[in-house]
mmCIF file of C-alpha atoms in Angstrom:
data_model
loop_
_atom_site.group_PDB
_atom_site.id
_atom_site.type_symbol
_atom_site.label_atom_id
_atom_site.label_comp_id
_atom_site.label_asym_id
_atom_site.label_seq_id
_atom_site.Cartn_x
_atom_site.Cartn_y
_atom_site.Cartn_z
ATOM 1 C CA UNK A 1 25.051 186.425 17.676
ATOM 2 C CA UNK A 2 26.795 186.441 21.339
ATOM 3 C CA UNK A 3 28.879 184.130 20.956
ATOM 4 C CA UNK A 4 31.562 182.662 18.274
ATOM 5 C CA UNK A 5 30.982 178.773 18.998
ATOM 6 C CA UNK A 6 30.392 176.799 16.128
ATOM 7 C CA UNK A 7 29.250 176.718 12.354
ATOM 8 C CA UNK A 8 26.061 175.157 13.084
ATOM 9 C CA UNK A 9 24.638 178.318 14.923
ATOM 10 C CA UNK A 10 24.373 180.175 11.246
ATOM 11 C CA UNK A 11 22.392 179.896 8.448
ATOM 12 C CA UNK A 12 22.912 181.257 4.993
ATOM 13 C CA UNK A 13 22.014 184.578 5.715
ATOM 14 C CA UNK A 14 23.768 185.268 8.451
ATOM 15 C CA UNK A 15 27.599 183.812 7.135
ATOM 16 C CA UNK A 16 27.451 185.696 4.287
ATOM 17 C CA UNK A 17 26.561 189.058 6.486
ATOM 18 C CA UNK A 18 29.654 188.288 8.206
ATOM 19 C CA UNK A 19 31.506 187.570 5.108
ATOM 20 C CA UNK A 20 30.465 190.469 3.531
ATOM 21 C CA UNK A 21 31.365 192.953 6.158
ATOM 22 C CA UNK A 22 35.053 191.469 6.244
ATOM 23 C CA UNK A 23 34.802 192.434 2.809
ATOM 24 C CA UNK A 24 33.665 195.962 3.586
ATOM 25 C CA UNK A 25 36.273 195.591 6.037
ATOM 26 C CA UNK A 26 39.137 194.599 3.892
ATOM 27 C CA UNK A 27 38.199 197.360 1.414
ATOM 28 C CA UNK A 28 37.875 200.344 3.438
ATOM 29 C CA UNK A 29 40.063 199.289 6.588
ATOM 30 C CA UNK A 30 39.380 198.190 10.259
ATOM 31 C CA UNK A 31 39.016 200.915 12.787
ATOM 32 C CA UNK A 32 39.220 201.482 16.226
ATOM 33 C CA UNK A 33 35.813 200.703 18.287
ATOM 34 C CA UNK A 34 34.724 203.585 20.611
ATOM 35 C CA UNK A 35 34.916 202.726 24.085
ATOM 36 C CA UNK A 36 37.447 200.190 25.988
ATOM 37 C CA UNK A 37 37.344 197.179 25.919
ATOM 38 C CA UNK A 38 39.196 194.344 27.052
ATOM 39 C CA UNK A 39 40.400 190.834 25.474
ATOM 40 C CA UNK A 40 42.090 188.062 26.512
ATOM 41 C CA UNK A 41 43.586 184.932 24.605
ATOM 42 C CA UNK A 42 43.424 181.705 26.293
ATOM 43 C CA UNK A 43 45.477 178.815 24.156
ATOM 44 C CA UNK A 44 45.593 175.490 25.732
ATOM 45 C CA UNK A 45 46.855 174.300 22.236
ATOM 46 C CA UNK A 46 49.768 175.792 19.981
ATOM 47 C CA UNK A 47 49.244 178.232 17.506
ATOM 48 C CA UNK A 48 50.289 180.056 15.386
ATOM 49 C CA UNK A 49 48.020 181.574 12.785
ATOM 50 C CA UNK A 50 44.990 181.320 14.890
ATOM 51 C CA UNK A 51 46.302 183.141 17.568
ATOM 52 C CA UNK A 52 48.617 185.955 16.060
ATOM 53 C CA UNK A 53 45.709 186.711 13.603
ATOM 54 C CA UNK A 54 43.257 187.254 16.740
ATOM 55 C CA UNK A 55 45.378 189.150 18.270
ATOM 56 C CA UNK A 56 46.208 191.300 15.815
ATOM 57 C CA UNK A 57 42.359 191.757 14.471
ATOM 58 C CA UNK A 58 41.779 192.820 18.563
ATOM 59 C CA UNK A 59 45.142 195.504 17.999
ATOM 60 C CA UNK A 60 43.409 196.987 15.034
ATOM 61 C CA UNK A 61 39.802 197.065 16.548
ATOM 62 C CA UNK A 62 41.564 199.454 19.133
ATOM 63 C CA UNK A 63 41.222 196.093 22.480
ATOM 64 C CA UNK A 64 43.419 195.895 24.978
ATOM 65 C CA UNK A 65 44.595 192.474 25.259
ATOM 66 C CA UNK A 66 45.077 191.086 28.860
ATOM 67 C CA UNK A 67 48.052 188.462 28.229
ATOM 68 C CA UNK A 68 47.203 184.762 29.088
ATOM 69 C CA UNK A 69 49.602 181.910 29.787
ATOM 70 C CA UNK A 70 48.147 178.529 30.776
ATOM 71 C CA UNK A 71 51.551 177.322 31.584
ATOM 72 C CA UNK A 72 51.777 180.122 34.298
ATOM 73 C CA UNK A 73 47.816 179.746 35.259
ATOM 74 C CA UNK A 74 46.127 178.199 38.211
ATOM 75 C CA UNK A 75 44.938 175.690 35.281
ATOM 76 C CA UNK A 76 48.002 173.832 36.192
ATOM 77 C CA UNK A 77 46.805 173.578 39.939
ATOM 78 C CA UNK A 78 43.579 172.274 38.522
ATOM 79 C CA UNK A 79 41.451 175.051 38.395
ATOM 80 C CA UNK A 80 38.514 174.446 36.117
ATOM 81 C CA UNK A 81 38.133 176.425 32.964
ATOM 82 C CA UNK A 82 34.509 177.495 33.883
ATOM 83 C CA UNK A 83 36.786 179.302 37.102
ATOM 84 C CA UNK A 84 39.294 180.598 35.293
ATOM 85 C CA UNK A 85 37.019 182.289 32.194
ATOM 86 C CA UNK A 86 34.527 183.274 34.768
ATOM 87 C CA UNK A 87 37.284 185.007 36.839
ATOM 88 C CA UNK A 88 38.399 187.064 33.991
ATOM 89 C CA UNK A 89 34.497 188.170 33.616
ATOM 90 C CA UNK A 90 34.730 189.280 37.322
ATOM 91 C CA UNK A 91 38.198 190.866 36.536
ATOM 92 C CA UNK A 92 36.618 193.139 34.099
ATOM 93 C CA UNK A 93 37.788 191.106 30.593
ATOM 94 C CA UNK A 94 35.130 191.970 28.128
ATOM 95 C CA UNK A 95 35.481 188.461 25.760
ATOM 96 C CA UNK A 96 38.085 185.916 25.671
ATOM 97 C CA UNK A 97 39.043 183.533 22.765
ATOM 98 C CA UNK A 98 39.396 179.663 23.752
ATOM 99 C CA UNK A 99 41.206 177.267 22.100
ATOM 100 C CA UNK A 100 41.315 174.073 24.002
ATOM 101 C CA UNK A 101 42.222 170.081 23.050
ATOM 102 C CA UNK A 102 38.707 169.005 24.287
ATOM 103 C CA UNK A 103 36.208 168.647 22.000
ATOM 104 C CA UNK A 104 32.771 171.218 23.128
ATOM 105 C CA UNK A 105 34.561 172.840 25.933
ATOM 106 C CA UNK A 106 32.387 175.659 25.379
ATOM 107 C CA UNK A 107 29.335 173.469 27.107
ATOM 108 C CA UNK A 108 31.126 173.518 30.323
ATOM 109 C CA UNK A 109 30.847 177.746 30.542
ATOM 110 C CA UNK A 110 27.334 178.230 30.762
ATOM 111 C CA UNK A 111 26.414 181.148 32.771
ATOM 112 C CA UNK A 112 29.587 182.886 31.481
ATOM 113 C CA UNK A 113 28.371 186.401 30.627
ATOM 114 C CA UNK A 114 31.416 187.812 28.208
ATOM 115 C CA UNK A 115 31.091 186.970 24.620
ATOM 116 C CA UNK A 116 32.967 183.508 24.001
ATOM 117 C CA UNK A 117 35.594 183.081 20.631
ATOM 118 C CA UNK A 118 36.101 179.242 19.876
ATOM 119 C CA UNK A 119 39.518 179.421 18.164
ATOM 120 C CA UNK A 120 39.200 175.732 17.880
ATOM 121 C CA UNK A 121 37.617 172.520 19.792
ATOM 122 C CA UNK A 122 39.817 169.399 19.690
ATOM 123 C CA UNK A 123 38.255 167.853 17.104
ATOM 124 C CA UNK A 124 35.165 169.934 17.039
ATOM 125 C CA UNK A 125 34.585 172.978 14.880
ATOM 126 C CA UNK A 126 36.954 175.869 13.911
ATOM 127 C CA UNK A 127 34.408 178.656 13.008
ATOM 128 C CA UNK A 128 36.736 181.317 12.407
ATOM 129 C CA UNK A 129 38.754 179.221 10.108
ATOM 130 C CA UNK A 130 35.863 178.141 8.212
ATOM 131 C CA UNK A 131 35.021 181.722 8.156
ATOM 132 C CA UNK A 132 37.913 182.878 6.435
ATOM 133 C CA UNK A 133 38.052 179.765 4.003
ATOM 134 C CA UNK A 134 34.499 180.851 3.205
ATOM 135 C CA UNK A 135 35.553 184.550 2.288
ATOM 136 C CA UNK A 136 38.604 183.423 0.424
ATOM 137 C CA UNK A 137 36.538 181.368 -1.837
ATOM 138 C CA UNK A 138 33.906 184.083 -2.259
ATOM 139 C CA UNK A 139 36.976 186.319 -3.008
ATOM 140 C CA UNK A 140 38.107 184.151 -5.937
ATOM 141 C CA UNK A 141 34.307 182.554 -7.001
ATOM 142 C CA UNK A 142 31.692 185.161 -5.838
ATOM 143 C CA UNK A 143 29.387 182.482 -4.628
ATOM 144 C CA UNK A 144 29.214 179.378 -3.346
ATOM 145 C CA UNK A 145 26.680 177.543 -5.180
ATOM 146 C CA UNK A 146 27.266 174.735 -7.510
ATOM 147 C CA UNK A 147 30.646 174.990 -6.627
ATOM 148 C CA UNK A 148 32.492 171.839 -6.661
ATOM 149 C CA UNK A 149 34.898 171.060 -3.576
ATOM 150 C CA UNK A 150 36.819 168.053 -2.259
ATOM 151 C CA UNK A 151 38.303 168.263 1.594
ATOM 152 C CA UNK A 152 41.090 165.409 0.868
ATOM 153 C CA UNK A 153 42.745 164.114 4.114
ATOM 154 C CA UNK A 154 43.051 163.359 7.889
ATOM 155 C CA UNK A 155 39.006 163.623 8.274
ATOM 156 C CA UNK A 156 37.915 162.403 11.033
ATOM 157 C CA UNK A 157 40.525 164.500 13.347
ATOM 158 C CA UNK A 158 39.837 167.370 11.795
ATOM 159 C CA UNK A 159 38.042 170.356 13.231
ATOM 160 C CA UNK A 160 38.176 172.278 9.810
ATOM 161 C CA UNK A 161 36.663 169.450 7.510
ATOM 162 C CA UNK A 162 34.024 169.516 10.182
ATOM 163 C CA UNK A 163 33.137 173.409 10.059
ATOM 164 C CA UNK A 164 33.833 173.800 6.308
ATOM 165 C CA UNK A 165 31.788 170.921 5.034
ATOM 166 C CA UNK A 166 28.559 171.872 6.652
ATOM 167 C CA UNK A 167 28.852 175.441 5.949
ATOM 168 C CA UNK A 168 30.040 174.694 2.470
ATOM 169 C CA UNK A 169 26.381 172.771 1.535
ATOM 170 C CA UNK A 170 24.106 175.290 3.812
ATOM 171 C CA UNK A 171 25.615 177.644 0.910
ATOM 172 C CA UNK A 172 24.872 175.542 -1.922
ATOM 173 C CA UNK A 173 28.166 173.627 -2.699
ATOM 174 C CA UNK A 174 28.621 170.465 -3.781
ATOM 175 C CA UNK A 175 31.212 168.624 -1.449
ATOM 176 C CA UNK A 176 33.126 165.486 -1.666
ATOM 177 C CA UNK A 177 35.729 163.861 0.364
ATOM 178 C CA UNK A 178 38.632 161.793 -0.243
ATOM 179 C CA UNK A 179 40.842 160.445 2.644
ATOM 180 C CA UNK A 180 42.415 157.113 4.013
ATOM 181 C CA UNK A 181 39.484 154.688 4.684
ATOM 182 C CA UNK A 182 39.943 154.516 8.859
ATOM 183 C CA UNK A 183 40.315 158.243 8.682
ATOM 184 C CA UNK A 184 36.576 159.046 6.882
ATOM 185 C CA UNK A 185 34.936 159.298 10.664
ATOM 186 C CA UNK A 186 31.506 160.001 9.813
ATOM 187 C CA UNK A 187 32.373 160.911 6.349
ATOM 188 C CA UNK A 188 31.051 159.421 3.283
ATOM 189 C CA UNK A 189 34.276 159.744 1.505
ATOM 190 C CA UNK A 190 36.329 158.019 -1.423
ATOM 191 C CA UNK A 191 39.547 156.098 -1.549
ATOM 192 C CA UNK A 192 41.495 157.732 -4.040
ATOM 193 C CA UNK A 193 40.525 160.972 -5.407
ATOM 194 C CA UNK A 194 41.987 160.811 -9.133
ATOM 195 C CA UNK A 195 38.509 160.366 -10.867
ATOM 196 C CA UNK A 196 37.276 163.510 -9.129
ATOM 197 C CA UNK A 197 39.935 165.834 -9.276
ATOM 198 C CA UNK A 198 39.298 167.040 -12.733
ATOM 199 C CA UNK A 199 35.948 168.229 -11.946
ATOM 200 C CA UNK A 200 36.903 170.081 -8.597
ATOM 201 C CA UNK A 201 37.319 174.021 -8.252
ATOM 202 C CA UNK A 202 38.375 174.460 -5.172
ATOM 203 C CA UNK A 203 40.738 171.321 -3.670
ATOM 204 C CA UNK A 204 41.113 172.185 0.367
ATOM 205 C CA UNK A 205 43.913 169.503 1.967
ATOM 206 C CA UNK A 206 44.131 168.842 5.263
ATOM 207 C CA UNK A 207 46.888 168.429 7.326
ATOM 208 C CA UNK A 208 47.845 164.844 9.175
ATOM 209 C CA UNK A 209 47.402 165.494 12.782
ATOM 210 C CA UNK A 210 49.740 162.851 14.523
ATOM 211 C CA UNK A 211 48.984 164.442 17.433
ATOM 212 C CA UNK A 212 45.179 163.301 17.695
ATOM 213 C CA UNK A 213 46.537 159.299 16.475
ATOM 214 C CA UNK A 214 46.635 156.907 18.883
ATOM 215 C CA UNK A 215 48.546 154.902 17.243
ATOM 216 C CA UNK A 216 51.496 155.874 14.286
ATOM 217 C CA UNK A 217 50.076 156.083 10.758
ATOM 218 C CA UNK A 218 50.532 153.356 8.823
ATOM 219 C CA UNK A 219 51.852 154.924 5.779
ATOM 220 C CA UNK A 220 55.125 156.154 5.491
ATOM 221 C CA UNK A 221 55.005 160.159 4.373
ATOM 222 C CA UNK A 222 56.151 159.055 0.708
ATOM 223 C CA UNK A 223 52.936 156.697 0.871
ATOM 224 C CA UNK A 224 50.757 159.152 2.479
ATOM 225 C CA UNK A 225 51.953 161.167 -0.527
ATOM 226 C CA UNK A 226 51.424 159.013 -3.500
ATOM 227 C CA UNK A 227 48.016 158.482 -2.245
ATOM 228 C CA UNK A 228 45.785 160.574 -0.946
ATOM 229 C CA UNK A 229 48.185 164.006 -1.328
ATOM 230 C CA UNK A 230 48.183 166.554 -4.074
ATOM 231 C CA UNK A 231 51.210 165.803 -6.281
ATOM 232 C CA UNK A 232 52.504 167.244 -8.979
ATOM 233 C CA UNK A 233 50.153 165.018 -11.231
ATOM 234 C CA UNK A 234 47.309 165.971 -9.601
ATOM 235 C CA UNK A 235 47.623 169.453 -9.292
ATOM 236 C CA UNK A 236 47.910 168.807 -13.465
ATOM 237 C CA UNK A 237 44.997 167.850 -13.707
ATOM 238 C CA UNK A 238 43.067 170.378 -11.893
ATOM 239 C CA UNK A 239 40.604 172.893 -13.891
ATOM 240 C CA UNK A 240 41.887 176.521 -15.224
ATOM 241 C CA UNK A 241 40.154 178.611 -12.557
ATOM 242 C CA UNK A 242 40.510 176.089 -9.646
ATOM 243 C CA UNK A 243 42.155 176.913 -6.342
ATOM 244 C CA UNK A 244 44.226 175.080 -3.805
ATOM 245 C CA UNK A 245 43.865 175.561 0.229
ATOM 246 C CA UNK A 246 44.781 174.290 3.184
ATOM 247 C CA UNK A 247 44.270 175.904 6.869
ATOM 248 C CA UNK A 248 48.427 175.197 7.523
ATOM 249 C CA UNK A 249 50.568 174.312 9.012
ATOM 250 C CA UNK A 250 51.442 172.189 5.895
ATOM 251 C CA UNK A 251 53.288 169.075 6.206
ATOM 252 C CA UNK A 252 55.095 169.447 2.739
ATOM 253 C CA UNK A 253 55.737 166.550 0.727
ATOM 254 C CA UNK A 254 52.901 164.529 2.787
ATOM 255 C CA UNK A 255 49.603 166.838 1.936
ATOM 256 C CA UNK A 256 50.857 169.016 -0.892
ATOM 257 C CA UNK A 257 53.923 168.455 -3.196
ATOM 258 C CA UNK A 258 57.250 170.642 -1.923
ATOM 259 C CA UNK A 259 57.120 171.852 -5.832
ATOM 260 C CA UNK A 260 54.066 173.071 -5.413
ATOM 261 C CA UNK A 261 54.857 175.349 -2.865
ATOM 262 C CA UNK A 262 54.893 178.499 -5.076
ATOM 263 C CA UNK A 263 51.775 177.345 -7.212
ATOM 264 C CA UNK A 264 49.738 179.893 -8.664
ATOM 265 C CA UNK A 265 46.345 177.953 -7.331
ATOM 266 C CA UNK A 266 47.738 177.907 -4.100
ATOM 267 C CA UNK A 267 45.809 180.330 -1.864
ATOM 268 C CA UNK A 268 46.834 179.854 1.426
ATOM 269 C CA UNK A 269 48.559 182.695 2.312
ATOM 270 C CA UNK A 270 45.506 184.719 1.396
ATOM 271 C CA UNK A 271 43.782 183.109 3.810
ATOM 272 C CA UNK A 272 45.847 183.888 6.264
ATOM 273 C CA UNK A 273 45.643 187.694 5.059
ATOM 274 C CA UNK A 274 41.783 187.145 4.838
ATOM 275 C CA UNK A 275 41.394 185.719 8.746
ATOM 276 C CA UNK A 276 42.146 189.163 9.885
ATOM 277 C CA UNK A 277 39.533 190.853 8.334
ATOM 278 C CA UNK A 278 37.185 187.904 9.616
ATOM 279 C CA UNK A 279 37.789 188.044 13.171
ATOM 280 C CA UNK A 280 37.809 191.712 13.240
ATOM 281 C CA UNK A 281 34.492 191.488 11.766
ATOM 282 C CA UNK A 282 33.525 189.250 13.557
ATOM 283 C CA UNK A 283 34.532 190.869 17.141
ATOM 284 C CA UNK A 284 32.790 193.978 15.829
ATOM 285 C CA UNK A 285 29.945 192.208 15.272
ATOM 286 C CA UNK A 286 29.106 190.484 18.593
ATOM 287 C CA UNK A 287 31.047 193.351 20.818
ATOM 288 C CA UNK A 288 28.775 195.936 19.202
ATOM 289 C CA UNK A 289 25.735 193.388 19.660
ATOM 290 C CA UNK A 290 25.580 192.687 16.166
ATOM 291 C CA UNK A 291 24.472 196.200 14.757
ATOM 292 C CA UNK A 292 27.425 197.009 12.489
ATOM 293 C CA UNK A 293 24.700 198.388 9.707
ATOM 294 C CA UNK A 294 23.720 201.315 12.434
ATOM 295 C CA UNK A 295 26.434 201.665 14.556
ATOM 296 C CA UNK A 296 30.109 200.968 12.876
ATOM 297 C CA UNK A 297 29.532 201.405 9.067
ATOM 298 C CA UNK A 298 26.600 203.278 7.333
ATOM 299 C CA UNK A 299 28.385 202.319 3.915
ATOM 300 C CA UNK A 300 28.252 199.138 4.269
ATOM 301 C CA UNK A 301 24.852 198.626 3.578
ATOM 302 C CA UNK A 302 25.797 200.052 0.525
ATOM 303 C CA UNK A 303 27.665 196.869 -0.561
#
């Protein structure tokens, strides 16, 4: 791969080589690449996990990151951001990571040269989120198929729903969603979740983004709650071995029950941990062309 765009530009094969060398990573550590190279970060959105655990997977890999602040860019005298990433290509930047409010921004930099990072697309994909959801199930499951997994929430805004639920079934899970019915976009989802939450293993909420509604939500948070959130109840009735994620920031008491915010099913925080050793692997990856087997890590073809 050259690029870190979307979800839909892998098949089986090739997310589980990724996930499996941020396993090899995660066991045996991430090390410095030979050679210089340089990174920069360009957030049009906030973030916090996103960006802090890019940056930090580029500290470890040994990058140099060239600091970015679209407040302080000529983006606010209108320059394009085809210019701007194509001017840090001439500058001597080696890859950047985007995240940006419009939905496929990435179509707009063809001819850029340097590897592209989507960090996330407006409502488009997340890939490296999806990524480390992926491993963190795989942590806790070992595989993926026949795996039962509702995505519960704001649907049709969402960016992760969108990256997760494809690559979910191209690995042979069986996914259902639950959410408020003008909020299941293209979704074939459900309007209350209680006759399916028994069966799930792993139960991935999403978080209500107020900022993509046009207009206010017409529940009130303790509505929101009761209906489509995981309560108390619900987290009852959940299986033994299932798990409990969300990509955060969590809107507690409105996705997931405050008392359930020391849960032992609750894996987000390992997620977090995980997304390191995903974007690491997957910078290695694409900045080494793709041959970590002969290049980075004879043992990991011993995995």
């Amino acid at each position: 791969m050259e690029n870190l765009l979307t979800m839909t530009q892998f098949n089986e094969e090739e997310i589980m080589e990724i996930l499996n060398y941020a396993e090899y990573l995660k066991r045996h550590g991430i090390r410095e690449l030979p050679g210089k190279y340089l990174v920069s970060n360009l957030f049009f959105e906030p973030s916090t996990r996103t960006k802090l655990s890019f940056e930090i997977a580029e500290r470890k890999l040994g990058l140099e990151i060239i600091q970015f602040d679209p407040g302080h860019s000529s983006t606010t005298k209108g320059e394009t951001l085809f210019d701007t990433v194509k001017t840090l290509e001439a500058l001597g930047v080696n890859a950047v990571v985007i995240r940006h409010p419009e939905k496929d921004y990435y179509k707009q930099l063809e001819g850029i040269r340097i590897p592209v990072f989507n960090g996330g697309d407006g409502t488009g994909q997340h890939p490296s989120q999806s990524l480390l959801d992926l491993f963190t199930i795989k942590e806790e499951f070992g595989s993926f198929r026949g795996l039962n997994i509702v995505i519960a929430g704001d649907l049709s805004h969402s960016r992760v729903a969108a990256s997760n639920a494809e690559a979910l079934r191209k690995l042979g899970a069986n996914v259902s969603f639950v959410c408020p019915p003008e909020w299941s976009g293209d979704y074939d989802a459900l309007p209350e979740w209680d006759q399916i939450i028994g069966k799930a293993d792993v139960v991935m909420l999403l978080r209500v983004q107020h900022e993509r509604h046009d207009e206010k939500m017409s529940y009130t948070k303790e509505e929101y709650h009761a209906r489509y959130g995981l309560t108390e109840e619900r987290a009852a009735k959940l299986k033994e071995d299932a798990i409990i994620m969300h990509p955060a920031p969590i809107n507690w008491g409105v996705e997931i029950a405050e008392s359930l915010m020391h849960h032992p099913k609750l894996r987000v925080y390992e997620a977090v941990e995980n997304g390191v050793y995903i974007r690491a692997a997957a910078m290695e990856m694409i900045l080494r062309g793709g041959n970590v087997h002969a290049q980075a890590a004879p043992k990991y073809l011993a995995i």
